[in-house]
Short mmCIF file of C-alpha atoms in Angstrom, two decimals:
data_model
loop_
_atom_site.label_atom_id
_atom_site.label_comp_id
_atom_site.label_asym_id
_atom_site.label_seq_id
_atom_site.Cartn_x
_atom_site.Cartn_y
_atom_site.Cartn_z
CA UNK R 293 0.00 0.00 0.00
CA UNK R 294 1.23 3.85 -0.93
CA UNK R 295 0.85 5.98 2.24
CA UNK R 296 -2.09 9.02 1.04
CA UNK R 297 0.23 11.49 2.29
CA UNK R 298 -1.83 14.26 2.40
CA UNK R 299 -4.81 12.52 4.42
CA UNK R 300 -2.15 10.77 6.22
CA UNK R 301 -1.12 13.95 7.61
CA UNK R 302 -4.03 15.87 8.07
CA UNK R 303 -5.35 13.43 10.17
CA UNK R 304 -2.32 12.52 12.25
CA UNK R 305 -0.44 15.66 12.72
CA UNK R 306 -2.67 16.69 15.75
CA UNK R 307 -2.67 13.28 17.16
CA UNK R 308 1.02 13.26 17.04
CA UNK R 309 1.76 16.95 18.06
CA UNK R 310 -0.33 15.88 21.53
CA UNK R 311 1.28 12.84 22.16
CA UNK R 312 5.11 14.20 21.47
CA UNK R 313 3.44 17.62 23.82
CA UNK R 314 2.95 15.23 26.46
CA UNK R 315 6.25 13.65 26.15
CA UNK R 316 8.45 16.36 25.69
CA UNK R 317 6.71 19.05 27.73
CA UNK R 318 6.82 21.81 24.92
CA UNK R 319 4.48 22.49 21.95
CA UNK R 320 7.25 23.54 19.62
CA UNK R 321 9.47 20.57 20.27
CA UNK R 322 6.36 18.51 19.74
CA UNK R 323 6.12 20.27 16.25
CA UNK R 324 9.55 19.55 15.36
CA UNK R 325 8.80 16.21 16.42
CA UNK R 326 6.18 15.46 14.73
CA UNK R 327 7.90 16.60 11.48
CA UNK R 328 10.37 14.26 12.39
CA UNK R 329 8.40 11.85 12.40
CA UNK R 330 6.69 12.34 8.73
CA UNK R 331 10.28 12.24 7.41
CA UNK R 332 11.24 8.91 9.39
CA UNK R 333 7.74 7.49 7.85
CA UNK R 334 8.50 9.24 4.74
CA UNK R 335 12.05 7.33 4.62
CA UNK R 336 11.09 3.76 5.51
CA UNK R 337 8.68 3.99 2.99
CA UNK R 338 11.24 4.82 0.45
CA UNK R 339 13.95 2.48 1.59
CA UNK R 340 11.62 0.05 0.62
CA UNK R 341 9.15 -0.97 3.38
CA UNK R 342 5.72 -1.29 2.56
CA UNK R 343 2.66 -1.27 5.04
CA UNK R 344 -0.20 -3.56 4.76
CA UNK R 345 -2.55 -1.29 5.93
CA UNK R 346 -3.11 2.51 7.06
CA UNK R 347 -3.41 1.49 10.40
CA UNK R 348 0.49 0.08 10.69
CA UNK R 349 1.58 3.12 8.85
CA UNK R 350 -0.42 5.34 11.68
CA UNK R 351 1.41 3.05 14.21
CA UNK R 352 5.33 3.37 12.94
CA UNK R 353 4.20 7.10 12.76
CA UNK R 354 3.05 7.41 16.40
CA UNK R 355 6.38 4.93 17.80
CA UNK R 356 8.55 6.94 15.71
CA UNK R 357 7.10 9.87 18.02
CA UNK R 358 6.81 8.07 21.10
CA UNK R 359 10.68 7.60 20.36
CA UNK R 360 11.56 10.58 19.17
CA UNK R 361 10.11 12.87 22.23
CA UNK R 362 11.86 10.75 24.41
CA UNK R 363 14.81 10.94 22.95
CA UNK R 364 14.46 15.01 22.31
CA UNK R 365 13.93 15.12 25.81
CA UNK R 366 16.72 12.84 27.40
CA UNK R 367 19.14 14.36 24.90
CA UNK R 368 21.77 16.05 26.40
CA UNK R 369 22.04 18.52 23.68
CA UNK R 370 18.69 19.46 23.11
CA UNK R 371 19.40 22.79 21.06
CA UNK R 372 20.96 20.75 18.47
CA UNK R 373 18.18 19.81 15.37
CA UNK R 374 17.55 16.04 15.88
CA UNK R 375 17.17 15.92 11.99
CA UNK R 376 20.51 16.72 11.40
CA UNK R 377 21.89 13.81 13.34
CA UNK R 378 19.49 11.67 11.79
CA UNK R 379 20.66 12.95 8.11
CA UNK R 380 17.20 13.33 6.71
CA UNK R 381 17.38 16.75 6.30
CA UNK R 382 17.75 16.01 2.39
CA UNK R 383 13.81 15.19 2.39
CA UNK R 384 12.94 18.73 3.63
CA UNK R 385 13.37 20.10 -0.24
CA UNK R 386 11.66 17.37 -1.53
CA UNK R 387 8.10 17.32 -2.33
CA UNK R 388 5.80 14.95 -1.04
CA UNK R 389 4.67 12.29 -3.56
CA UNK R 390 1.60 12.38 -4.81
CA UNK R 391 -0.85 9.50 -4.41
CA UNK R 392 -3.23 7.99 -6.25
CA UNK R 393 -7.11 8.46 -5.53
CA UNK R 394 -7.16 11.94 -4.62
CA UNK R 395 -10.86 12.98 -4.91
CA UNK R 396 -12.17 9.71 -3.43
CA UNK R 397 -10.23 10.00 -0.59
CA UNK R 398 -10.91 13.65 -0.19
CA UNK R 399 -14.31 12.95 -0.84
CA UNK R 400 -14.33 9.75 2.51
CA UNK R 401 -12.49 12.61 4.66
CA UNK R 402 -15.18 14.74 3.96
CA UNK R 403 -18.01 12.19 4.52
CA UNK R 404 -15.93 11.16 7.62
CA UNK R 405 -15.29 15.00 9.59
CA UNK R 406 -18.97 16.20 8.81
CA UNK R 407 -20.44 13.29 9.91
CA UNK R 408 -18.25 13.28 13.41
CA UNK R 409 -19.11 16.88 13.04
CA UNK R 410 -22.65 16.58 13.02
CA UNK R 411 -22.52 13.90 15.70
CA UNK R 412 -20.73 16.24 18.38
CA UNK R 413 -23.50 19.32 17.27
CA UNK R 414 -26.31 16.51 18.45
CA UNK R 415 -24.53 15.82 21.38
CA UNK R 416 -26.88 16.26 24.55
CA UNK R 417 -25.84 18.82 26.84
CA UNK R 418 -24.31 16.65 29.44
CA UNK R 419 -22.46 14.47 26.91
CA UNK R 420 -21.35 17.97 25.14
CA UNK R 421 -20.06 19.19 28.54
CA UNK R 422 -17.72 16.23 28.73
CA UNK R 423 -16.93 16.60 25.52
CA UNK R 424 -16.04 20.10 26.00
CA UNK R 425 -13.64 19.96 29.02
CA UNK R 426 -12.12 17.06 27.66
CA UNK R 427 -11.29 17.69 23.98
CA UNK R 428 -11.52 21.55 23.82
CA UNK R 429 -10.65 22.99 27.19
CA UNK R 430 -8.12 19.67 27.39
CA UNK R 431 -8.97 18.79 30.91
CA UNK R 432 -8.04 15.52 32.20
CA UNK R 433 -10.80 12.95 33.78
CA UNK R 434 -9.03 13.48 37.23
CA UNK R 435 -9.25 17.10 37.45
CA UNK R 436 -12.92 16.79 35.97
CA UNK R 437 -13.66 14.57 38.71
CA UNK R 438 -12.11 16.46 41.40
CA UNK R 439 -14.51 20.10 40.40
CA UNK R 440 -17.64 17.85 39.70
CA UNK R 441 -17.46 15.44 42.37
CA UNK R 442 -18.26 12.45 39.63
CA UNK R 443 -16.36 10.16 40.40
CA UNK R 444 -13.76 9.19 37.92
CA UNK R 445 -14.77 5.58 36.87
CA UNK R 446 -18.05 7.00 35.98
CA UNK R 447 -15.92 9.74 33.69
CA UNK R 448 -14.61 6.95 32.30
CA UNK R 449 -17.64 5.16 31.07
CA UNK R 450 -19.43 8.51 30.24
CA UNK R 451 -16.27 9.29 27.74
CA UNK R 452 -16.46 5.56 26.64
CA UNK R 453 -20.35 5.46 25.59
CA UNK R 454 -19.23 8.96 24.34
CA UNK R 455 -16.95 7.79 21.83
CA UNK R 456 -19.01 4.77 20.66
CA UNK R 457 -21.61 7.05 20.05
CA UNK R 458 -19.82 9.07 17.68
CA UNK R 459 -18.05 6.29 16.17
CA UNK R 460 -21.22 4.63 15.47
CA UNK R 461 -22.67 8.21 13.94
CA UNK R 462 -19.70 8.19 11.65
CA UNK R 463 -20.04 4.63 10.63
CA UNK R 464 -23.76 5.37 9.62
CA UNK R 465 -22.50 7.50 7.57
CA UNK R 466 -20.40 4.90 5.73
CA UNK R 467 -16.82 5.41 6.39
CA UNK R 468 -15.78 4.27 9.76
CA UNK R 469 -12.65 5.41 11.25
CA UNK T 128 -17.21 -6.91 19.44
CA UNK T 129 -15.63 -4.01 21.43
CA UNK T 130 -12.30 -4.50 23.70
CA UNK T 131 -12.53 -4.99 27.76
CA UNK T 132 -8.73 -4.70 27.91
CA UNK T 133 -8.34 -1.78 30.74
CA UNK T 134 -6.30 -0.18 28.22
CA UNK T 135 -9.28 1.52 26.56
CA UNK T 136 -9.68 3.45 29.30
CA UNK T 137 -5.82 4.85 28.78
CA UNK T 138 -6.94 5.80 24.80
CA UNK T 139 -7.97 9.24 25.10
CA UNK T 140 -5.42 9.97 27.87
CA UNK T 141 -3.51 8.98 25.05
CA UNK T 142 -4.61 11.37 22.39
CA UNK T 143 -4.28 14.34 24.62
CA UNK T 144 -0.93 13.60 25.34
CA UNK T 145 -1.54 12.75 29.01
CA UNK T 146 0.16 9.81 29.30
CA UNK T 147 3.82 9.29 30.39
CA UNK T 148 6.73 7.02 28.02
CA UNK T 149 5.45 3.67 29.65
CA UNK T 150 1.78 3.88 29.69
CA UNK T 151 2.27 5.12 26.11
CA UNK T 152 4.37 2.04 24.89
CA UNK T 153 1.48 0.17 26.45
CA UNK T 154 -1.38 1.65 24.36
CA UNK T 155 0.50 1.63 21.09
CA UNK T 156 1.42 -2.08 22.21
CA UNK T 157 -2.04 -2.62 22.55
CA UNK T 158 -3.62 -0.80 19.82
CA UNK T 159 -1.44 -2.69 17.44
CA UNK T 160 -3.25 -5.89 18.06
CA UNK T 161 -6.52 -4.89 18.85
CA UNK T 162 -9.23 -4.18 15.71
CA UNK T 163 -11.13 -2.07 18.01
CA UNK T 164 -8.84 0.10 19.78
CA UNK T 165 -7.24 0.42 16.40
CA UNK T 166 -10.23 1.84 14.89
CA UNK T 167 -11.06 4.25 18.48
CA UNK T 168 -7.80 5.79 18.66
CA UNK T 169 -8.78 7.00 14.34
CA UNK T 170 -11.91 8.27 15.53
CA UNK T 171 -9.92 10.24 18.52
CA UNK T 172 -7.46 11.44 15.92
CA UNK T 173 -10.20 12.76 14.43
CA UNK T 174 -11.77 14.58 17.27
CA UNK T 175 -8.69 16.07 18.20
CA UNK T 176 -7.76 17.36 14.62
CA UNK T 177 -11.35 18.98 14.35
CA UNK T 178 -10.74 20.56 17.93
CA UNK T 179 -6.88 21.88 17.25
CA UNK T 180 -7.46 22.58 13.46
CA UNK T 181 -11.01 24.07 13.04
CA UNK T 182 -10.39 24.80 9.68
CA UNK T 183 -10.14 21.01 8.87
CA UNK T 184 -13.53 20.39 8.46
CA UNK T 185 -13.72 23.63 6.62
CA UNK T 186 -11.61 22.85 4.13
CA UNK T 187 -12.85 19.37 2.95
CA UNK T 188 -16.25 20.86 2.87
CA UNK T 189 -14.32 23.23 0.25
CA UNK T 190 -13.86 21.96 -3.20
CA UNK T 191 -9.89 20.15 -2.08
CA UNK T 192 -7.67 21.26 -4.39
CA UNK T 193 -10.18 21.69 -7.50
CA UNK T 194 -10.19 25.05 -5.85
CA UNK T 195 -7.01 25.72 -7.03
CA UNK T 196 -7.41 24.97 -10.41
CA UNK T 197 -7.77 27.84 -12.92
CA UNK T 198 -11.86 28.42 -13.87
CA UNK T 199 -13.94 29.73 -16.19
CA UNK T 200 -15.31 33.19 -15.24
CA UNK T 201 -19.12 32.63 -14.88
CA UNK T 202 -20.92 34.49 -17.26
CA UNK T 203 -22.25 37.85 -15.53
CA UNK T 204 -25.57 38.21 -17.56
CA UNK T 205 -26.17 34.88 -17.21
CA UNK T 206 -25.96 34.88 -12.85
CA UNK T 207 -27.79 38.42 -13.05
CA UNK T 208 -30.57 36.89 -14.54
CA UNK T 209 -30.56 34.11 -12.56
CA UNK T 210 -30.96 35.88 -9.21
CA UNK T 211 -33.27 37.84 -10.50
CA UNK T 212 -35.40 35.17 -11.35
CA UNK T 213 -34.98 33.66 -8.09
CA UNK T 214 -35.92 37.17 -6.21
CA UNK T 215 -38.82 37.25 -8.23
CA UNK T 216 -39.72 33.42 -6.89
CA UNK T 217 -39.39 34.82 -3.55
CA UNK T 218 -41.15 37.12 -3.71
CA UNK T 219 -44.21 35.15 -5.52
CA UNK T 220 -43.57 32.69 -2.14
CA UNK T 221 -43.07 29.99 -4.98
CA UNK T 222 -39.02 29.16 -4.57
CA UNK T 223 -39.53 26.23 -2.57
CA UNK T 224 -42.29 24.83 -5.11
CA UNK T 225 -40.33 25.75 -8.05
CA UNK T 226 -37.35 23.20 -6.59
CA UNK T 227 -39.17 20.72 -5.26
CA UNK T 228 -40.50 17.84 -7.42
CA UNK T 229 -43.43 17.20 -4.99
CA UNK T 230 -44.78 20.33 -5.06
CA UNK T 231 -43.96 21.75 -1.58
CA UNK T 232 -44.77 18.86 0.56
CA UNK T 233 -41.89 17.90 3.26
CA UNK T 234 -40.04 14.99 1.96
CA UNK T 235 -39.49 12.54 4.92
CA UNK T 236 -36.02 11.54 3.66
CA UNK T 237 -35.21 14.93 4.23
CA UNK T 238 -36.51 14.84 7.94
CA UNK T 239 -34.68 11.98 8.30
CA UNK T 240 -31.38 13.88 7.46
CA UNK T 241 -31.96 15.95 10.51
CA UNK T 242 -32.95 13.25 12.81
CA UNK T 243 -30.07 12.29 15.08
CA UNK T 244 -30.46 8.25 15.80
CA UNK T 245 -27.50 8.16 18.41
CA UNK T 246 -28.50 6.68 21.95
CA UNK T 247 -29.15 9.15 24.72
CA UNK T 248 -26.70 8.81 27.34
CA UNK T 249 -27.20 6.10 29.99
CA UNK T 250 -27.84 8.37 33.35
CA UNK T 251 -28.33 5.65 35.57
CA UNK T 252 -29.42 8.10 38.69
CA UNK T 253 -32.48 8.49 36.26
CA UNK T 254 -33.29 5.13 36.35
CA UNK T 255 -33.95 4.58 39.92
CA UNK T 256 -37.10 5.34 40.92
CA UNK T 257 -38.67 4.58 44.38
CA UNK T 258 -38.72 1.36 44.95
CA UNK T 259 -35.05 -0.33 45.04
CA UNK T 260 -36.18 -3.71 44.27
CA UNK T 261 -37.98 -2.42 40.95
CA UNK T 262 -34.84 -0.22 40.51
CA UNK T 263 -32.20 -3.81 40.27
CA UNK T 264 -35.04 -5.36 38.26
CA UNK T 265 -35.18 -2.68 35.23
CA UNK T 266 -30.93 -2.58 35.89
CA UNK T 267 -31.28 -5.97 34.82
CA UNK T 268 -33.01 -5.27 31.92
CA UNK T 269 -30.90 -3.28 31.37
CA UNK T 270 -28.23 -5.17 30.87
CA UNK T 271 -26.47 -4.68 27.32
CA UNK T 272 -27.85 -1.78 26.68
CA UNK T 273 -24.07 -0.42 25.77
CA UNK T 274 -23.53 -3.90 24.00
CA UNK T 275 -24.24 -5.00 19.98
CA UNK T 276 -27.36 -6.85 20.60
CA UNK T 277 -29.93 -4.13 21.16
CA UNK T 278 -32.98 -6.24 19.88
CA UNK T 279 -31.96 -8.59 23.44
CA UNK T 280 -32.50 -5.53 25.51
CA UNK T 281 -35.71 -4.84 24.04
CA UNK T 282 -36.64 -7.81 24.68
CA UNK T 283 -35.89 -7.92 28.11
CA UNK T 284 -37.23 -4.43 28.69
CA UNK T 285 -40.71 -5.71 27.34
CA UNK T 286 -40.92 -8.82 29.32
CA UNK T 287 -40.33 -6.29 32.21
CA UNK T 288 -43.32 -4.13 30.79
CA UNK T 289 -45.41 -6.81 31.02
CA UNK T 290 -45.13 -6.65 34.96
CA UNK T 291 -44.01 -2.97 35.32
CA UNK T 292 -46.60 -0.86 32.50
CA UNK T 293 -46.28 2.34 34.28
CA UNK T 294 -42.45 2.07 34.45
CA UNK T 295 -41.34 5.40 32.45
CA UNK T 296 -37.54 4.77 32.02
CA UNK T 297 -38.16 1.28 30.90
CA UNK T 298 -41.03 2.99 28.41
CA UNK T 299 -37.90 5.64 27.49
CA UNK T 300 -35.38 2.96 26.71
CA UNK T 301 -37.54 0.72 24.66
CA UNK T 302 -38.94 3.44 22.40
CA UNK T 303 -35.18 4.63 22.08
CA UNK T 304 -34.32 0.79 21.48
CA UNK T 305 -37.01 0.08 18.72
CA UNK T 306 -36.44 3.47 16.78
CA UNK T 307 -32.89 2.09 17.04
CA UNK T 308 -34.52 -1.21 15.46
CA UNK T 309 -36.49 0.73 13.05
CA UNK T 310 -39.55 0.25 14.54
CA UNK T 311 -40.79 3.46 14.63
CA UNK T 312 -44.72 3.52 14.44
CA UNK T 313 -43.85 1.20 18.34
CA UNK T 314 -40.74 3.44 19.10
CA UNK T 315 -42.89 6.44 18.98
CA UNK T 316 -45.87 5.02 20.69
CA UNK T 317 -43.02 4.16 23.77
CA UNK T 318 -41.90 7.78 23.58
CA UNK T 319 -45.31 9.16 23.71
CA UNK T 320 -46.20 7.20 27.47
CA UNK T 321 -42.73 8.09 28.41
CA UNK T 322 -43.49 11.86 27.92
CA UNK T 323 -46.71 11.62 29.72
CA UNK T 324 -45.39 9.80 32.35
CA UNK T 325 -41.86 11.08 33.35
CA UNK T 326 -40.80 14.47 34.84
CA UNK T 327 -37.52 16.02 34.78
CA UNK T 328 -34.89 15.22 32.68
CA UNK T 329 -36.02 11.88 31.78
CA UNK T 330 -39.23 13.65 30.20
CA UNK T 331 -36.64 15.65 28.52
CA UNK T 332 -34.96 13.13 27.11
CA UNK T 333 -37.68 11.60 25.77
CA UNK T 334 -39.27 14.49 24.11
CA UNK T 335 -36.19 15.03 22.44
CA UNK T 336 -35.72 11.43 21.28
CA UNK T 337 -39.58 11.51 20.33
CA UNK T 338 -38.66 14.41 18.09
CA UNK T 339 -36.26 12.39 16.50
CA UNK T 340 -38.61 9.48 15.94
CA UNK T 341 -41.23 11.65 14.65
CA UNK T 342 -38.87 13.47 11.70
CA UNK T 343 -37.53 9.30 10.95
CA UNK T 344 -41.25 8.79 10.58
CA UNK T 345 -41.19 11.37 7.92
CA UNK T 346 -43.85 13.57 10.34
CA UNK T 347 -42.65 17.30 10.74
CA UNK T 348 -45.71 18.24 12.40
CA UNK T 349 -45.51 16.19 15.51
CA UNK T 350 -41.80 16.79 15.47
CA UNK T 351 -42.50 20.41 15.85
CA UNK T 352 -44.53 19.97 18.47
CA UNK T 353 -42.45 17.95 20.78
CA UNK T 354 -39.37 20.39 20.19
CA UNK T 355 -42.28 23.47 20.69
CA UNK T 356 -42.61 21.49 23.96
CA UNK T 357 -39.15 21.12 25.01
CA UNK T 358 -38.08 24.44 24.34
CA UNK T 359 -41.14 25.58 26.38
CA UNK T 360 -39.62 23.80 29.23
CA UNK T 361 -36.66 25.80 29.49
CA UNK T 362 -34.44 22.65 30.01
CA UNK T 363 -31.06 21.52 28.95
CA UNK T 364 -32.69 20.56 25.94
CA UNK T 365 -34.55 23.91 25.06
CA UNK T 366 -31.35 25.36 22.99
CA UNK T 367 -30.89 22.15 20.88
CA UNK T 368 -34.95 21.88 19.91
CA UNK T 369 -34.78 25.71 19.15
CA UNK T 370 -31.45 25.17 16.89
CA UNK T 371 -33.82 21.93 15.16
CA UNK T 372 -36.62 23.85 14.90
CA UNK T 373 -34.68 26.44 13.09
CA UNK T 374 -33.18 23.67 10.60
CA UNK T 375 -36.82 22.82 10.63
CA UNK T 376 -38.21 25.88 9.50
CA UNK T 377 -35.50 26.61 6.28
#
């Protein structure tokens, strides 16, 4: 399978950014991360290894993070561009390559976001309150539970009935995540 | 068949970033053999993209990158006298006749485009009423009610009817369970005795999920009136009936 670079990183770049956040304590290490990351994907795909599916190219993307926050933030000298020492800058000047299928897999991301979008609108206002401090105002279940007084096992199921909710909206509307 | 691997729990954690180096070896660990997780943690990459980059949603409603692409300039006379037409439509009140094939009338698979079919949240202080032993017996219809099978539950739930006729959760859940089921001339006759039955949020909920049922059913009149209800009430749900009855409306 060819990667659909562009989808591929629409949809991942956030997902990454938060997790390399998290891991490296800084938003603009996480970017520089995250970029990282791309180019690490970007090479293993043109050294020759191919991924069955979306889903294990989403997962090298996300170790190569996971690996590359950690190792941004136990490196000694942090100031110094991780790319460099990795000798990938060479792919910075090169474009992207283009993938096949472009308007029908614009057309499924499209199906896909106004569908989720249209499922968070409907939420109900107690499941859009979760939703809210969670997602927008990026609160964790803890310190939810503490200002509530929900307890945080019940967080935990709200947010999971939550999330099948929506997944099963977008499904509906025929492209499941 | 969804996962019961504690992990799930860890999977938005994940996403935000909330999780430290080992925890997070542990999800991708897991995630990389598990269908389900697999296909959560794409639906949370989703959510999180449309929260960080609002303009995501934006732009795939756009035209991609056909908007890029050099185009023909429309032809001015042409547009002019196309809008004019259209004012003068308007203004005859006959727009909505002109572009409609039926003639005006409200097309039920267009209702059915507004109609949100996602279950109400499971608020399980809602669902104990007086009497504690009635309470475990309806929690034990209850059971699956988060799980695949949802023609079981309303199964159970009407076997628990048959003892319990006045019980106005159970009357809820079942009408939400058969319009789930696509059994909506039952679903909405559930809803109804639920409404007249419940107080509080629960009669909120229902309302809303009768409103639901009734633009499924293709019938924008009775829709109207449960959301002319709701927002009446001045509930949680008043905003979200006024925003439908709006959508209604154009």
């Amino acid at each position: 399978m060819r990667i659909p670079w562009e989808s591929f990183l629409a949809r991942y770049r956030a997902l990454g950014r938060n997790l390399a956040a998290g891991l490296t304590g800084s938003r603009d290490d996480a970017d520089d991360v995250v970029q990282e990351a791309m180019l690490a994907l970007l090479r293993a795909e043109r050294d020759g290894e191919r991924f069955a599916t979306l889903e294990h190219a989403r997962n090298y993307f996300l170790r190569a993070v996971r690996n590359l926050a950690l190792r941004r933030r136990l490196s000694a000298a942090n100031h110094e561009p991780l790319r460099e020492s990795l000798g990938e800058l060479a792919f910075q000047s090169e474009p992207l390559p283009e993938f096949g299928g472009l308007a029908s897999e614009l057309e499924r991301e499209k199906a896909r976001l106004s569908a989720l979008d249209a499922a968070v609108s409907g939420l109900e206002p107690d499941a859009r309150a979760l939703f809210e401090s969670r997602l927008r105002e990026r609160r964790t279940l803890a310190a939810i539970s503490d200002e509530t007084g929900v307890p945080i096992s019940t967080l935990h199921s709200r947010e999971k009935a939550l999330l099948e909710r929506l997944r099963r909206a977008v499904e509906r509307a025929g492209d499941g995540p | 068949m969804s996962c019961t691997s504690p992990i799930v729990r860890e999977l938005s954690a994940f996403a935000m970033g909330e999780l430290d180096e080992e925890r997070s070896r542990d999800v991708l660990d897991h995630v990389e053999a598990c269908a389900s997780c697999s296909r959560e943690l794409d639906l949370l990459a989703d959510l999180v993209r449309l929260e960080a980059e609002p303009r995501a949603l934006q732009s795939t409603r756009g035209e991609g990158r056909t908007a890029a692409l050099p185009r023909k300039r429309p032809w001015r006379w042409a547009r002019r006298i196309a809008v004019a037409a259209a004012l003068l439509l308007l203004a005859l009140g006959l727009f909505d006749r002109a572009f409609d094939p039926s003639g005006g009338a409200v097309r039920p698979a267009d209702l059915a485009a507004l109609a949100d079919r996602s279950l109400p949240s499971f608020v399980a202080a809602e669902l104990r009423g007086p009497e504690a032993g009635l309470a475990s017996e309806f929690e034990l219809a209850m059971q699956g009610w988060q799980g695949p099978d949802l023609g079981a539950v309303e199964s159970s739930l009407t076997r628990f009817l048959d003892a319990h006729p006045d019980h106005a959760p159970a009357r809820f859940y079942r009408g939400v369970a058969r319009r789930d089921l696509d059994r909506l001339d039952e679903a909405r006759a559930d809803l109804r005795s639920a409404v007249d039955r419940a107080q509080g949020p629960l009669r909120e909920h229902a309302l809303w999920c009768l409103a639901q049922t009734e633009l499924l059913s293709g019938d924008a009149e009775s829709a109207r009136e449960a959301l002319r209800t709701l927002r009446d009430s001045g509930g949680d749900y008043a905003e979200c009936a006024l925003a439908l009855e709006e959508r209604l409306a154009r």
